């Protein structure tokens, strides 16, 4: 079975540009999570969805970040405009239900110059 | 706010040594998981513990859930360079799933 799929794996962009990260969760999983990981702050939950509905976006740093889940098999995390401090590894994870074990994708390493 | 604090934060040891990583909280968790993350990859689930006092073994790794289900430990016997990585505990809290602060382990050959 395919695991969580993320694209792109690496993204290098310039400050001010729009960045879109993509995620395909494991089929049949009802919850999807977006995380950001840095050495300084560790693994931070940005937002999570349950049955395609955003449940908790309190971790989204500011209005420049937005996330959507138009259907059960696809989600995007968008940063507009991007800033150098957004440089991090962004992970998508899915789970059968919100409080179940999460399965992580390989991550997208974002570098904003 | 439920928190999971791990200690130590960093650990560098020689191959063959034993080590223990701790995951502590003031809150009760219905279950607790341990993940390992290798460089360039996402965290991968190692084990789930559910019952207070439960002990699970995975080859040279021994996981224990505290009797009160507020803490857990991971013990590695005869560490190998392949054990190098970031170890994360995570638990199902009252309303959501939360991750610990992480322990970064480096095993030197």
JSON list of C-alpha atoms in Angstrom, two decimals:
[
{"chain": "A", "resi": 1, "resn": "UNK", "atom": "CA", "xyz": [0.00, 0.00, 0.00]},
{"chain": "A", "resi": 2, "resn": "UNK", "atom": "CA", "xyz": [1.21, 3.50, -0.77]},
{"chain": "A", "resi": 3, "resn": "UNK", "atom": "CA", "xyz": [2.00, 5.66, 2.20]},
{"chain": "A", "resi": 4, "resn": "UNK", "atom": "CA", "xyz": [1.46, 9.38, 2.51]},
{"chain": "A", "resi": 5, "resn": "UNK", "atom": "CA", "xyz": [2.72, 11.11, -0.61]},
{"chain": "A", "resi": 6, "resn": "UNK", "atom": "CA", "xyz": [4.10, 14.64, -0.59]},
{"chain": "A", "resi": 7, "resn": "UNK", "atom": "CA", "xyz": [5.32, 16.86, -3.38]},
{"chain": "A", "resi": 8, "resn": "UNK", "atom": "CA", "xyz": [7.63, 18.44, -4.11]},
{"chain": "A", "resi": 9, "resn": "UNK", "atom": "CA", "xyz": [10.37, 16.86, -1.98]},
{"chain": "A", "resi": 10, "resn": "UNK", "atom": "CA", "xyz": [12.49, 19.97, -2.20]},
{"chain": "A", "resi": 11, "resn": "UNK", "atom": "CA", "xyz": [11.51, 23.55, -2.97]},
{"chain": "A", "resi": 12, "resn": "UNK", "atom": "CA", "xyz": [13.81, 26.53, -3.27]},
{"chain": "A", "resi": 13, "resn": "UNK", "atom": "CA", "xyz": [12.18, 29.88, -3.83]},
{"chain": "A", "resi": 14, "resn": "UNK", "atom": "CA", "xyz": [12.81, 33.56, -3.36]},
{"chain": "A", "resi": 15, "resn": "UNK", "atom": "CA", "xyz": [11.28, 35.73, -0.70]},
{"chain": "A", "resi": 16, "resn": "UNK", "atom": "CA", "xyz": [7.87, 37.02, -1.74]},
{"chain": "A", "resi": 17, "resn": "UNK", "atom": "CA", "xyz": [6.99, 34.11, -3.98]},
{"chain": "A", "resi": 18, "resn": "UNK", "atom": "CA", "xyz": [4.00, 31.85, -3.48]},
{"chain": "A", "resi": 19, "resn": "UNK", "atom": "CA", "xyz": [4.71, 28.29, -2.41]},
{"chain": "A", "resi": 20, "resn": "UNK", "atom": "CA", "xyz": [2.26, 25.39, -2.62]},
{"chain": "A", "resi": 21, "resn": "UNK", "atom": "CA", "xyz": [2.93, 22.09, -0.91]},
{"chain": "A", "resi": 22, "resn": "UNK", "atom": "CA", "xyz": [0.86, 19.03, -1.75]},
{"chain": "A", "resi": 23, "resn": "UNK", "atom": "CA", "xyz": [-0.19, 15.93, 0.12]},
{"chain": "A", "resi": 24, "resn": "UNK", "atom": "CA", "xyz": [-2.04, 12.74, -0.68]},
{"chain": "A", "resi": 25, "resn": "UNK", "atom": "CA", "xyz": [-3.05, 10.88, 2.51]},
{"chain": "A", "resi": 26, "resn": "UNK", "atom": "CA", "xyz": [-3.37, 7.14, 2.93]},
{"chain": "A", "resi": 27, "resn": "UNK", "atom": "CA", "xyz": [-6.64, 5.94, 1.41]},
{"chain": "A", "resi": 28, "resn": "UNK", "atom": "CA", "xyz": [-9.32, 5.47, 4.04]},
{"chain": "A", "resi": 29, "resn": "UNK", "atom": "CA", "xyz": [-7.73, 7.77, 6.61]},
{"chain": "A", "resi": 30, "resn": "UNK", "atom": "CA", "xyz": [-10.11, 10.43, 7.85]},
{"chain": "A", "resi": 31, "resn": "UNK", "atom": "CA", "xyz": [-7.64, 12.81, 9.48]},
{"chain": "A", "resi": 32, "resn": "UNK", "atom": "CA", "xyz": [-4.86, 14.80, 7.87]},
{"chain": "A", "resi": 33, "resn": "UNK", "atom": "CA", "xyz": [-2.21, 16.88, 9.61]},
{"chain": "A", "resi": 34, "resn": "UNK", "atom": "CA", "xyz": [0.32, 19.47, 8.47]},
{"chain": "A", "resi": 35, "resn": "UNK", "atom": "CA", "xyz": [3.48, 19.93, 10.53]},
{"chain": "A", "resi": 36, "resn": "UNK", "atom": "CA", "xyz": [6.54, 22.12, 10.32]},
{"chain": "A", "resi": 37, "resn": "UNK", "atom": "CA", "xyz": [9.87, 20.95, 11.70]},
{"chain": "A", "resi": 38, "resn": "UNK", "atom": "CA", "xyz": [12.93, 23.04, 12.48]},
{"chain": "A", "resi": 39, "resn": "UNK", "atom": "CA", "xyz": [15.93, 22.43, 14.68]},
{"chain": "A", "resi": 40, "resn": "UNK", "atom": "CA", "xyz": [14.95, 25.30, 16.96]},
{"chain": "A", "resi": 41, "resn": "UNK", "atom": "CA", "xyz": [11.26, 24.56, 17.41]},
{"chain": "A", "resi": 42, "resn": "UNK", "atom": "CA", "xyz": [10.98, 20.83, 16.76]},
{"chain": "A", "resi": 43, "resn": "UNK", "atom": "CA", "xyz": [7.82, 19.37, 15.24]},
{"chain": "A", "resi": 44, "resn": "UNK", "atom": "CA", "xyz": [4.96, 21.89, 15.28]},
{"chain": "A", "resi": 45, "resn": "UNK", "atom": "CA", "xyz": [1.38, 21.11, 14.33]},
{"chain": "A", "resi": 46, "resn": "UNK", "atom": "CA", "xyz": [0.10, 23.75, 11.91]},
{"chain": "A", "resi": 47, "resn": "UNK", "atom": "CA", "xyz": [-3.41, 22.53, 11.12]},
{"chain": "A", "resi": 48, "resn": "UNK", "atom": "CA", "xyz": [-5.42, 19.36, 10.96]},
{"chain": "A", "resi": 49, "resn": "UNK", "atom": "CA", "xyz": [-8.50, 18.22, 9.09]},
{"chain": "A", "resi": 50, "resn": "UNK", "atom": "CA", "xyz": [-11.07, 15.61, 9.93]},
{"chain": "A", "resi": 51, "resn": "UNK", "atom": "CA", "xyz": [-13.28, 14.37, 7.10]},
{"chain": "A", "resi": 52, "resn": "UNK", "atom": "CA", "xyz": [-11.90, 17.22, 4.92]},
{"chain": "A", "resi": 53, "resn": "UNK", "atom": "CA", "xyz": [-12.99, 19.89, 7.41]},
{"chain": "A", "resi": 54, "resn": "UNK", "atom": "CA", "xyz": [-10.37, 22.06, 9.16]},
{"chain": "A", "resi": 55, "resn": "UNK", "atom": "CA", "xyz": [-10.68, 21.38, 12.89]},
{"chain": "A", "resi": 56, "resn": "UNK", "atom": "CA", "xyz": [-7.79, 23.26, 14.50]},
{"chain": "A", "resi": 57, "resn": "UNK", "atom": "CA", "xyz": [-5.66, 25.85, 12.70]},
{"chain": "A", "resi": 58, "resn": "UNK", "atom": "CA", "xyz": [-4.31, 27.48, 15.83]},
{"chain": "A", "resi": 59, "resn": "UNK", "atom": "CA", "xyz": [-0.78, 26.45, 14.85]},
{"chain": "A", "resi": 60, "resn": "UNK", "atom": "CA", "xyz": [-0.81, 28.35, 11.57]},
{"chain": "A", "resi": 61, "resn": "UNK", "atom": "CA", "xyz": [1.81, 31.07, 12.11]},
{"chain": "A", "resi": 62, "resn": "UNK", "atom": "CA", "xyz": [0.02, 33.93, 10.37]},
{"chain": "A", "resi": 63, "resn": "UNK", "atom": "CA", "xyz": [-2.30, 34.84, 7.55]},
{"chain": "A", "resi": 64, "resn": "UNK", "atom": "CA", "xyz": [0.37, 34.13, 4.97]},
{"chain": "A", "resi": 65, "resn": "UNK", "atom": "CA", "xyz": [-0.31, 30.42, 5.58]},
{"chain": "A", "resi": 66, "resn": "UNK", "atom": "CA", "xyz": [-3.43, 28.70, 4.31]},
{"chain": "A", "resi": 67, "resn": "UNK", "atom": "CA", "xyz": [-4.45, 25.08, 3.90]},
{"chain": "A", "resi": 68, "resn": "UNK", "atom": "CA", "xyz": [-7.21, 23.36, 2.00]},
{"chain": "A", "resi": 69, "resn": "UNK", "atom": "CA", "xyz": [-8.54, 19.85, 1.66]},
{"chain": "A", "resi": 70, "resn": "UNK", "atom": "CA", "xyz": [-10.95, 19.83, -1.31]},
{"chain": "A", "resi": 71, "resn": "UNK", "atom": "CA", "xyz": [-11.46, 16.05, -1.12]},
{"chain": "A", "resi": 72, "resn": "UNK", "atom": "CA", "xyz": [-10.42, 13.03, 0.92]},
{"chain": "A", "resi": 73, "resn": "UNK", "atom": "CA", "xyz": [-7.37, 12.31, -1.21]},
{"chain": "A", "resi": 74, "resn": "UNK", "atom": "CA", "xyz": [-5.70, 15.71, -1.53]},
{"chain": "A", "resi": 75, "resn": "UNK", "atom": "CA", "xyz": [-4.58, 18.63, 0.57]},
{"chain": "A", "resi": 76, "resn": "UNK", "atom": "CA", "xyz": [-2.47, 21.73, -0.02]},
{"chain": "A", "resi": 77, "resn": "UNK", "atom": "CA", "xyz": [-0.53, 24.06, 2.23]},
{"chain": "A", "resi": 78, "resn": "UNK", "atom": "CA", "xyz": [0.11, 27.46, 0.68]},
{"chain": "A", "resi": 79, "resn": "UNK", "atom": "CA", "xyz": [2.44, 30.21, 1.80]},
{"chain": "A", "resi": 80, "resn": "UNK", "atom": "CA", "xyz": [1.95, 33.60, 0.20]},
{"chain": "A", "resi": 81, "resn": "UNK", "atom": "CA", "xyz": [4.17, 35.58, 0.32]},
{"chain": "A", "resi": 82, "resn": "UNK", "atom": "CA", "xyz": [6.98, 33.38, 1.52]},
{"chain": "A", "resi": 83, "resn": "UNK", "atom": "CA", "xyz": [9.71, 34.66, 3.85]},
{"chain": "A", "resi": 84, "resn": "UNK", "atom": "CA", "xyz": [13.17, 33.28, 4.75]},
{"chain": "A", "resi": 85, "resn": "UNK", "atom": "CA", "xyz": [11.93, 32.36, 8.25]},
{"chain": "A", "resi": 86, "resn": "UNK", "atom": "CA", "xyz": [9.48, 29.94, 6.63]},
{"chain": "A", "resi": 87, "resn": "UNK", "atom": "CA", "xyz": [12.42, 27.71, 5.65]},
{"chain": "A", "resi": 88, "resn": "UNK", "atom": "CA", "xyz": [11.79, 24.33, 7.27]},
{"chain": "A", "resi": 89, "resn": "UNK", "atom": "CA", "xyz": [10.72, 20.77, 6.52]},
{"chain": "A", "resi": 90, "resn": "UNK", "atom": "CA", "xyz": [6.97, 20.50, 6.15]},
{"chain": "A", "resi": 91, "resn": "UNK", "atom": "CA", "xyz": [5.38, 17.13, 6.87]},
{"chain": "A", "resi": 92, "resn": "UNK", "atom": "CA", "xyz": [1.96, 15.84, 6.07]},
{"chain": "A", "resi": 93, "resn": "UNK", "atom": "CA", "xyz": [0.57, 12.95, 8.12]},
{"chain": "A", "resi": 94, "resn": "UNK", "atom": "CA", "xyz": [-2.68, 11.02, 8.08]},
{"chain": "A", "resi": 95, "resn": "UNK", "atom": "CA", "xyz": [-4.46, 8.78, 10.55]},
{"chain": "A", "resi": 96, "resn": "UNK", "atom": "CA", "xyz": [-7.63, 6.72, 10.57]},
{"chain": "A", "resi": 97, "resn": "UNK", "atom": "CA", "xyz": [-9.15, 9.08, 13.15]},
{"chain": "A", "resi": 98, "resn": "UNK", "atom": "CA", "xyz": [-7.88, 12.23, 14.85]},
{"chain": "A", "resi": 99, "resn": "UNK", "atom": "CA", "xyz": [-6.48, 10.58, 17.97]},
{"chain": "A", "resi": 100, "resn": "UNK", "atom": "CA", "xyz": [-5.00, 7.54, 16.24]},
{"chain": "A", "resi": 101, "resn": "UNK", "atom": "CA", "xyz": [-1.40, 6.86, 15.34]},
{"chain": "A", "resi": 102, "resn": "UNK", "atom": "CA", "xyz": [-0.21, 9.11, 12.55]},
{"chain": "A", "resi": 103, "resn": "UNK", "atom": "CA", "xyz": [1.64, 8.04, 9.42]},
{"chain": "A", "resi": 104, "resn": "UNK", "atom": "CA", "xyz": [4.01, 10.59, 7.98]},
{"chain": "A", "resi": 105, "resn": "UNK", "atom": "CA", "xyz": [5.01, 11.46, 4.47]},
{"chain": "A", "resi": 106, "resn": "UNK", "atom": "CA", "xyz": [8.65, 12.03, 3.52]},
{"chain": "A", "resi": 107, "resn": "UNK", "atom": "CA", "xyz": [8.37, 15.78, 3.92]},
{"chain": "A", "resi": 108, "resn": "UNK", "atom": "CA", "xyz": [9.04, 18.81, 1.75]},
{"chain": "A", "resi": 109, "resn": "UNK", "atom": "CA", "xyz": [12.23, 20.72, 2.47]},
{"chain": "A", "resi": 110, "resn": "UNK", "atom": "CA", "xyz": [11.48, 24.37, 1.80]},
{"chain": "A", "resi": 111, "resn": "UNK", "atom": "CA", "xyz": [14.22, 26.94, 1.45]},
{"chain": "A", "resi": 112, "resn": "UNK", "atom": "CA", "xyz": [13.23, 30.58, 1.03]},
{"chain": "A", "resi": 113, "resn": "UNK", "atom": "CA", "xyz": [16.12, 32.79, -0.08]},
{"chain": "B", "resi": 1, "resn": "UNK", "atom": "CA", "xyz": [-2.33, 22.47, 27.94]},
{"chain": "B", "resi": 2, "resn": "UNK", "atom": "CA", "xyz": [-0.99, 18.96, 27.67]},
{"chain": "B", "resi": 3, "resn": "UNK", "atom": "CA", "xyz": [2.75, 18.68, 27.13]},
{"chain": "B", "resi": 4, "resn": "UNK", "atom": "CA", "xyz": [5.16, 15.81, 26.59]},
{"chain": "B", "resi": 5, "resn": "UNK", "atom": "CA", "xyz": [8.68, 16.60, 27.67]},
{"chain": "B", "resi": 6, "resn": "UNK", "atom": "CA", "xyz": [11.55, 14.37, 26.67]},
{"chain": "B", "resi": 7, "resn": "UNK", "atom": "CA", "xyz": [14.96, 14.03, 28.23]},
{"chain": "B", "resi": 8, "resn": "UNK", "atom": "CA", "xyz": [17.71, 14.18, 27.44]},
{"chain": "B", "resi": 9, "resn": "UNK", "atom": "CA", "xyz": [17.36, 16.53, 24.52]},
{"chain": "B", "resi": 10, "resn": "UNK", "atom": "CA", "xyz": [20.65, 15.38, 22.98]},
{"chain": "B", "resi": 11, "resn": "UNK", "atom": "CA", "xyz": [22.66, 12.21, 23.57]},
{"chain": "B", "resi": 12, "resn": "UNK", "atom": "CA", "xyz": [25.94, 11.12, 22.02]},
{"chain": "B", "resi": 13, "resn": "UNK", "atom": "CA", "xyz": [27.27, 7.70, 23.00]},
{"chain": "B", "resi": 14, "resn": "UNK", "atom": "CA", "xyz": [29.69, 5.05, 21.85]},
{"chain": "B", "resi": 15, "resn": "UNK", "atom": "CA", "xyz": [28.58, 1.90, 20.07]},
{"chain": "B", "resi": 16, "resn": "UNK", "atom": "CA", "xyz": [27.77, -0.84, 22.56]},
{"chain": "B", "resi": 17, "resn": "UNK", "atom": "CA", "xyz": [26.59, 1.44, 25.37]},
{"chain": "B", "resi": 18, "resn": "UNK", "atom": "CA", "xyz": [23.12, 1.36, 26.89]},
{"chain": "B", "resi": 19, "resn": "UNK", "atom": "CA", "xyz": [20.84, 4.38, 27.15]},
{"chain": "B", "resi": 20, "resn": "UNK", "atom": "CA", "xyz": [17.42, 5.42, 28.36]},
{"chain": "B", "resi": 21, "resn": "UNK", "atom": "CA", "xyz": [15.22, 8.19, 27.00]},
{"chain": "B", "resi": 22, "resn": "UNK", "atom": "CA", "xyz": [12.36, 9.57, 29.05]},
{"chain": "B", "resi": 23, "resn": "UNK", "atom": "CA", "xyz": [9.01, 11.05, 28.08]},
{"chain": "B", "resi": 24, "resn": "UNK", "atom": "CA", "xyz": [7.10, 12.82, 30.86]},
{"chain": "B", "resi": 25, "resn": "UNK", "atom": "CA", "xyz": [3.82, 14.63, 31.28]},
{"chain": "B", "resi": 26, "resn": "UNK", "atom": "CA", "xyz": [1.57, 15.82, 34.06]},
{"chain": "B", "resi": 27, "resn": "UNK", "atom": "CA", "xyz": [-1.42, 14.55, 32.10]},
{"chain": "B", "resi": 28, "resn": "UNK", "atom": "CA", "xyz": [-2.80, 11.07, 31.58]},
{"chain": "B", "resi": 29, "resn": "UNK", "atom": "CA", "xyz": [-2.68, 9.62, 28.07]},
{"chain": "B", "resi": 30, "resn": "UNK", "atom": "CA", "xyz": [-4.91, 6.85, 26.79]},
{"chain": "B", "resi": 31, "resn": "UNK", "atom": "CA", "xyz": [-2.01, 5.55, 24.70]},
{"chain": "B", "resi": 32, "resn": "UNK", "atom": "CA", "xyz": [1.50, 6.55, 23.87]},
{"chain": "B", "resi": 33, "resn": "UNK", "atom": "CA", "xyz": [3.62, 5.98, 20.80]},
{"chain": "B", "resi": 34, "resn": "UNK", "atom": "CA", "xyz": [7.33, 6.15, 20.09]},
{"chain": "B", "resi": 35, "resn": "UNK", "atom": "CA", "xyz": [8.61, 7.22, 16.69]},
{"chain": "B", "resi": 36, "resn": "UNK", "atom": "CA", "xyz": [12.07, 7.34, 15.19]},
{"chain": "B", "resi": 37, "resn": "UNK", "atom": "CA", "xyz": [13.01, 9.85, 12.55]},
{"chain": "B", "resi": 38, "resn": "UNK", "atom": "CA", "xyz": [16.10, 9.47, 10.41]},
{"chain": "B", "resi": 39, "resn": "UNK", "atom": "CA", "xyz": [17.65, 12.38, 8.54]},
{"chain": "B", "resi": 40, "resn": "UNK", "atom": "CA", "xyz": [15.68, 13.35, 5.46]},
{"chain": "B", "resi": 41, "resn": "UNK", "atom": "CA", "xyz": [12.66, 11.25, 6.35]},
{"chain": "B", "resi": 42, "resn": "UNK", "atom": "CA", "xyz": [9.43, 11.54, 8.27]},
{"chain": "B", "resi": 43, "resn": "UNK", "atom": "CA", "xyz": [8.91, 9.98, 11.72]},
{"chain": "B", "resi": 44, "resn": "UNK", "atom": "CA", "xyz": [8.20, 6.24, 11.63]},
{"chain": "B", "resi": 45, "resn": "UNK", "atom": "CA", "xyz": [6.17, 4.49, 14.31]},
{"chain": "B", "resi": 46, "resn": "UNK", "atom": "CA", "xyz": [8.14, 2.06, 16.50]},
{"chain": "B", "resi": 47, "resn": "UNK", "atom": "CA", "xyz": [5.60, 0.97, 19.10]},
{"chain": "B", "resi": 48, "resn": "UNK", "atom": "CA", "xyz": [2.33, 1.77, 20.85]},
{"chain": "B", "resi": 49, "resn": "UNK", "atom": "CA", "xyz": [1.77, 1.21, 24.56]},
{"chain": "B", "resi": 50, "resn": "UNK", "atom": "CA", "xyz": [-1.73, 1.31, 25.99]},
{"chain": "B", "resi": 51, "resn": "UNK", "atom": "CA", "xyz": [-1.89, -0.24, 29.45]},
{"chain": "B", "resi": 52, "resn": "UNK", "atom": "CA", "xyz": [-0.31, 1.32, 32.54]},
{"chain": "B", "resi": 53, "resn": "UNK", "atom": "CA", "xyz": [2.87, -0.59, 33.41]},
{"chain": "B", "resi": 54, "resn": "UNK", "atom": "CA", "xyz": [3.04, -2.20, 29.97]},
{"chain": "B", "resi": 55, "resn": "UNK", "atom": "CA", "xyz": [6.45, -3.24, 28.68]},
{"chain": "B", "resi": 56, "resn": "UNK", "atom": "CA", "xyz": [7.14, -3.95, 25.02]},
{"chain": "B", "resi": 57, "resn": "UNK", "atom": "CA", "xyz": [10.33, -5.12, 23.41]},
{"chain": "B", "resi": 58, "resn": "UNK", "atom": "CA", "xyz": [11.48, -4.56, 19.86]},
{"chain": "B", "resi": 59, "resn": "UNK", "atom": "CA", "xyz": [14.82, -6.33, 19.44]},
{"chain": "B", "resi": 60, "resn": "UNK", "atom": "CA", "xyz": [17.27, -4.23, 21.50]},
{"chain": "B", "resi": 61, "resn": "UNK", "atom": "CA", "xyz": [14.64, -1.58, 22.32]},
{"chain": "B", "resi": 62, "resn": "UNK", "atom": "CA", "xyz": [12.48, -1.83, 25.44]},
{"chain": "B", "resi": 63, "resn": "UNK", "atom": "CA", "xyz": [9.51, 0.49, 25.91]},
{"chain": "B", "resi": 64, "resn": "UNK", "atom": "CA", "xyz": [7.64, 1.00, 29.17]},
{"chain": "B", "resi": 65, "resn": "UNK", "atom": "CA", "xyz": [4.47, 2.90, 29.92]},
{"chain": "B", "resi": 66, "resn": "UNK", "atom": "CA", "xyz": [4.22, 4.32, 33.44]},
{"chain": "B", "resi": 67, "resn": "UNK", "atom": "CA", "xyz": [1.70, 2.84, 35.84]},
{"chain": "B", "resi": 68, "resn": "UNK", "atom": "CA", "xyz": [-0.26, 6.10, 35.87]},
{"chain": "B", "resi": 69, "resn": "UNK", "atom": "CA", "xyz": [-0.01, 6.47, 32.07]},
{"chain": "B", "resi": 70, "resn": "UNK", "atom": "CA", "xyz": [1.69, 9.85, 32.43]},
{"chain": "B", "resi": 71, "resn": "UNK", "atom": "CA", "xyz": [5.18, 8.86, 31.40]},
{"chain": "B", "resi": 72, "resn": "UNK", "atom": "CA", "xyz": [7.16, 6.42, 29.31]},
{"chain": "B", "resi": 73, "resn": "UNK", "atom": "CA", "xyz": [10.72, 5.32, 28.76]},
{"chain": "B", "resi": 74, "resn": "UNK", "atom": "CA", "xyz": [12.71, 3.87, 25.91]},
{"chain": "B", "resi": 75, "resn": "UNK", "atom": "CA", "xyz": [15.78, 1.79, 26.76]},
{"chain": "B", "resi": 76, "resn": "UNK", "atom": "CA", "xyz": [18.27, 0.76, 24.09]},
{"chain": "B", "resi": 77, "resn": "UNK", "atom": "CA", "xyz": [20.71, -2.04, 24.86]},
{"chain": "B", "resi": 78, "resn": "UNK", "atom": "CA", "xyz": [24.07, -2.19, 23.11]},
{"chain": "B", "resi": 79, "resn": "UNK", "atom": "CA", "xyz": [23.40, 0.81, 20.88]},
{"chain": "B", "resi": 80, "resn": "UNK", "atom": "CA", "xyz": [24.51, 0.65, 17.27]},
{"chain": "B", "resi": 81, "resn": "UNK", "atom": "CA", "xyz": [25.22, 3.43, 14.75]},
{"chain": "B", "resi": 82, "resn": "UNK", "atom": "CA", "xyz": [21.99, 2.45, 13.00]},
{"chain": "B", "resi": 83, "resn": "UNK", "atom": "CA", "xyz": [20.08, 3.61, 16.08]},
{"chain": "B", "resi": 84, "resn": "UNK", "atom": "CA", "xyz": [21.11, 7.19, 15.34]},
{"chain": "B", "resi": 85, "resn": "UNK", "atom": "CA", "xyz": [18.12, 9.46, 14.85]},
{"chain": "B", "resi": 86, "resn": "UNK", "atom": "CA", "xyz": [15.50, 11.62, 16.48]},
{"chain": "B", "resi": 87, "resn": "UNK", "atom": "CA", "xyz": [13.23, 9.78, 18.90]},
{"chain": "B", "resi": 88, "resn": "UNK", "atom": "CA", "xyz": [9.79, 11.24, 19.49]},
{"chain": "B", "resi": 89, "resn": "UNK", "atom": "CA", "xyz": [7.12, 10.18, 21.90]},
{"chain": "B", "resi": 90, "resn": "UNK", "atom": "CA", "xyz": [3.52, 11.08, 21.14]},
{"chain": "B", "resi": 91, "resn": "UNK", "atom": "CA", "xyz": [0.23, 10.56, 22.86]},
{"chain": "B", "resi": 92, "resn": "UNK", "atom": "CA", "xyz": [-3.49, 10.77, 22.50]},
{"chain": "B", "resi": 93, "resn": "UNK", "atom": "CA", "xyz": [-4.50, 13.57, 24.83]},
{"chain": "B", "resi": 94, "resn": "UNK", "atom": "CA", "xyz": [-7.91, 14.76, 25.81]},
{"chain": "B", "resi": 95, "resn": "UNK", "atom": "CA", "xyz": [-8.70, 16.38, 22.49]},
{"chain": "B", "resi": 96, "resn": "UNK", "atom": "CA", "xyz": [-5.84, 15.70, 20.17]},
{"chain": "B", "resi": 97, "resn": "UNK", "atom": "CA", "xyz": [-2.62, 13.90, 19.46]},
{"chain": "B", "resi": 98, "resn": "UNK", "atom": "CA", "xyz": [0.56, 15.64, 20.63]},
{"chain": "B", "resi": 99, "resn": "UNK", "atom": "CA", "xyz": [4.27, 15.07, 20.10]},
{"chain": "B", "resi": 100, "resn": "UNK", "atom": "CA", "xyz": [7.09, 15.29, 22.59]},
{"chain": "B", "resi": 101, "resn": "UNK", "atom": "CA", "xyz": [10.03, 17.64, 22.37]},
{"chain": "B", "resi": 102, "resn": "UNK", "atom": "CA", "xyz": [12.30, 14.92, 20.95]},
{"chain": "B", "resi": 103, "resn": "UNK", "atom": "CA", "xyz": [15.62, 13.28, 21.83]},
{"chain": "B", "resi": 104, "resn": "UNK", "atom": "CA", "xyz": [18.38, 13.45, 19.25]},
{"chain": "B", "resi": 105, "resn": "UNK", "atom": "CA", "xyz": [20.60, 10.36, 19.57]},
{"chain": "B", "resi": 106, "resn": "UNK", "atom": "CA", "xyz": [23.96, 9.87, 17.92]},
{"chain": "B", "resi": 107, "resn": "UNK", "atom": "CA", "xyz": [25.77, 6.56, 18.25]},
{"chain": "B", "resi": 108, "resn": "UNK", "atom": "CA", "xyz": [29.44, 6.69, 17.37]},
{"chain": "B", "resi": 109, "resn": "UNK", "atom": "CA", "xyz": [31.18, 3.68, 15.82]}
]
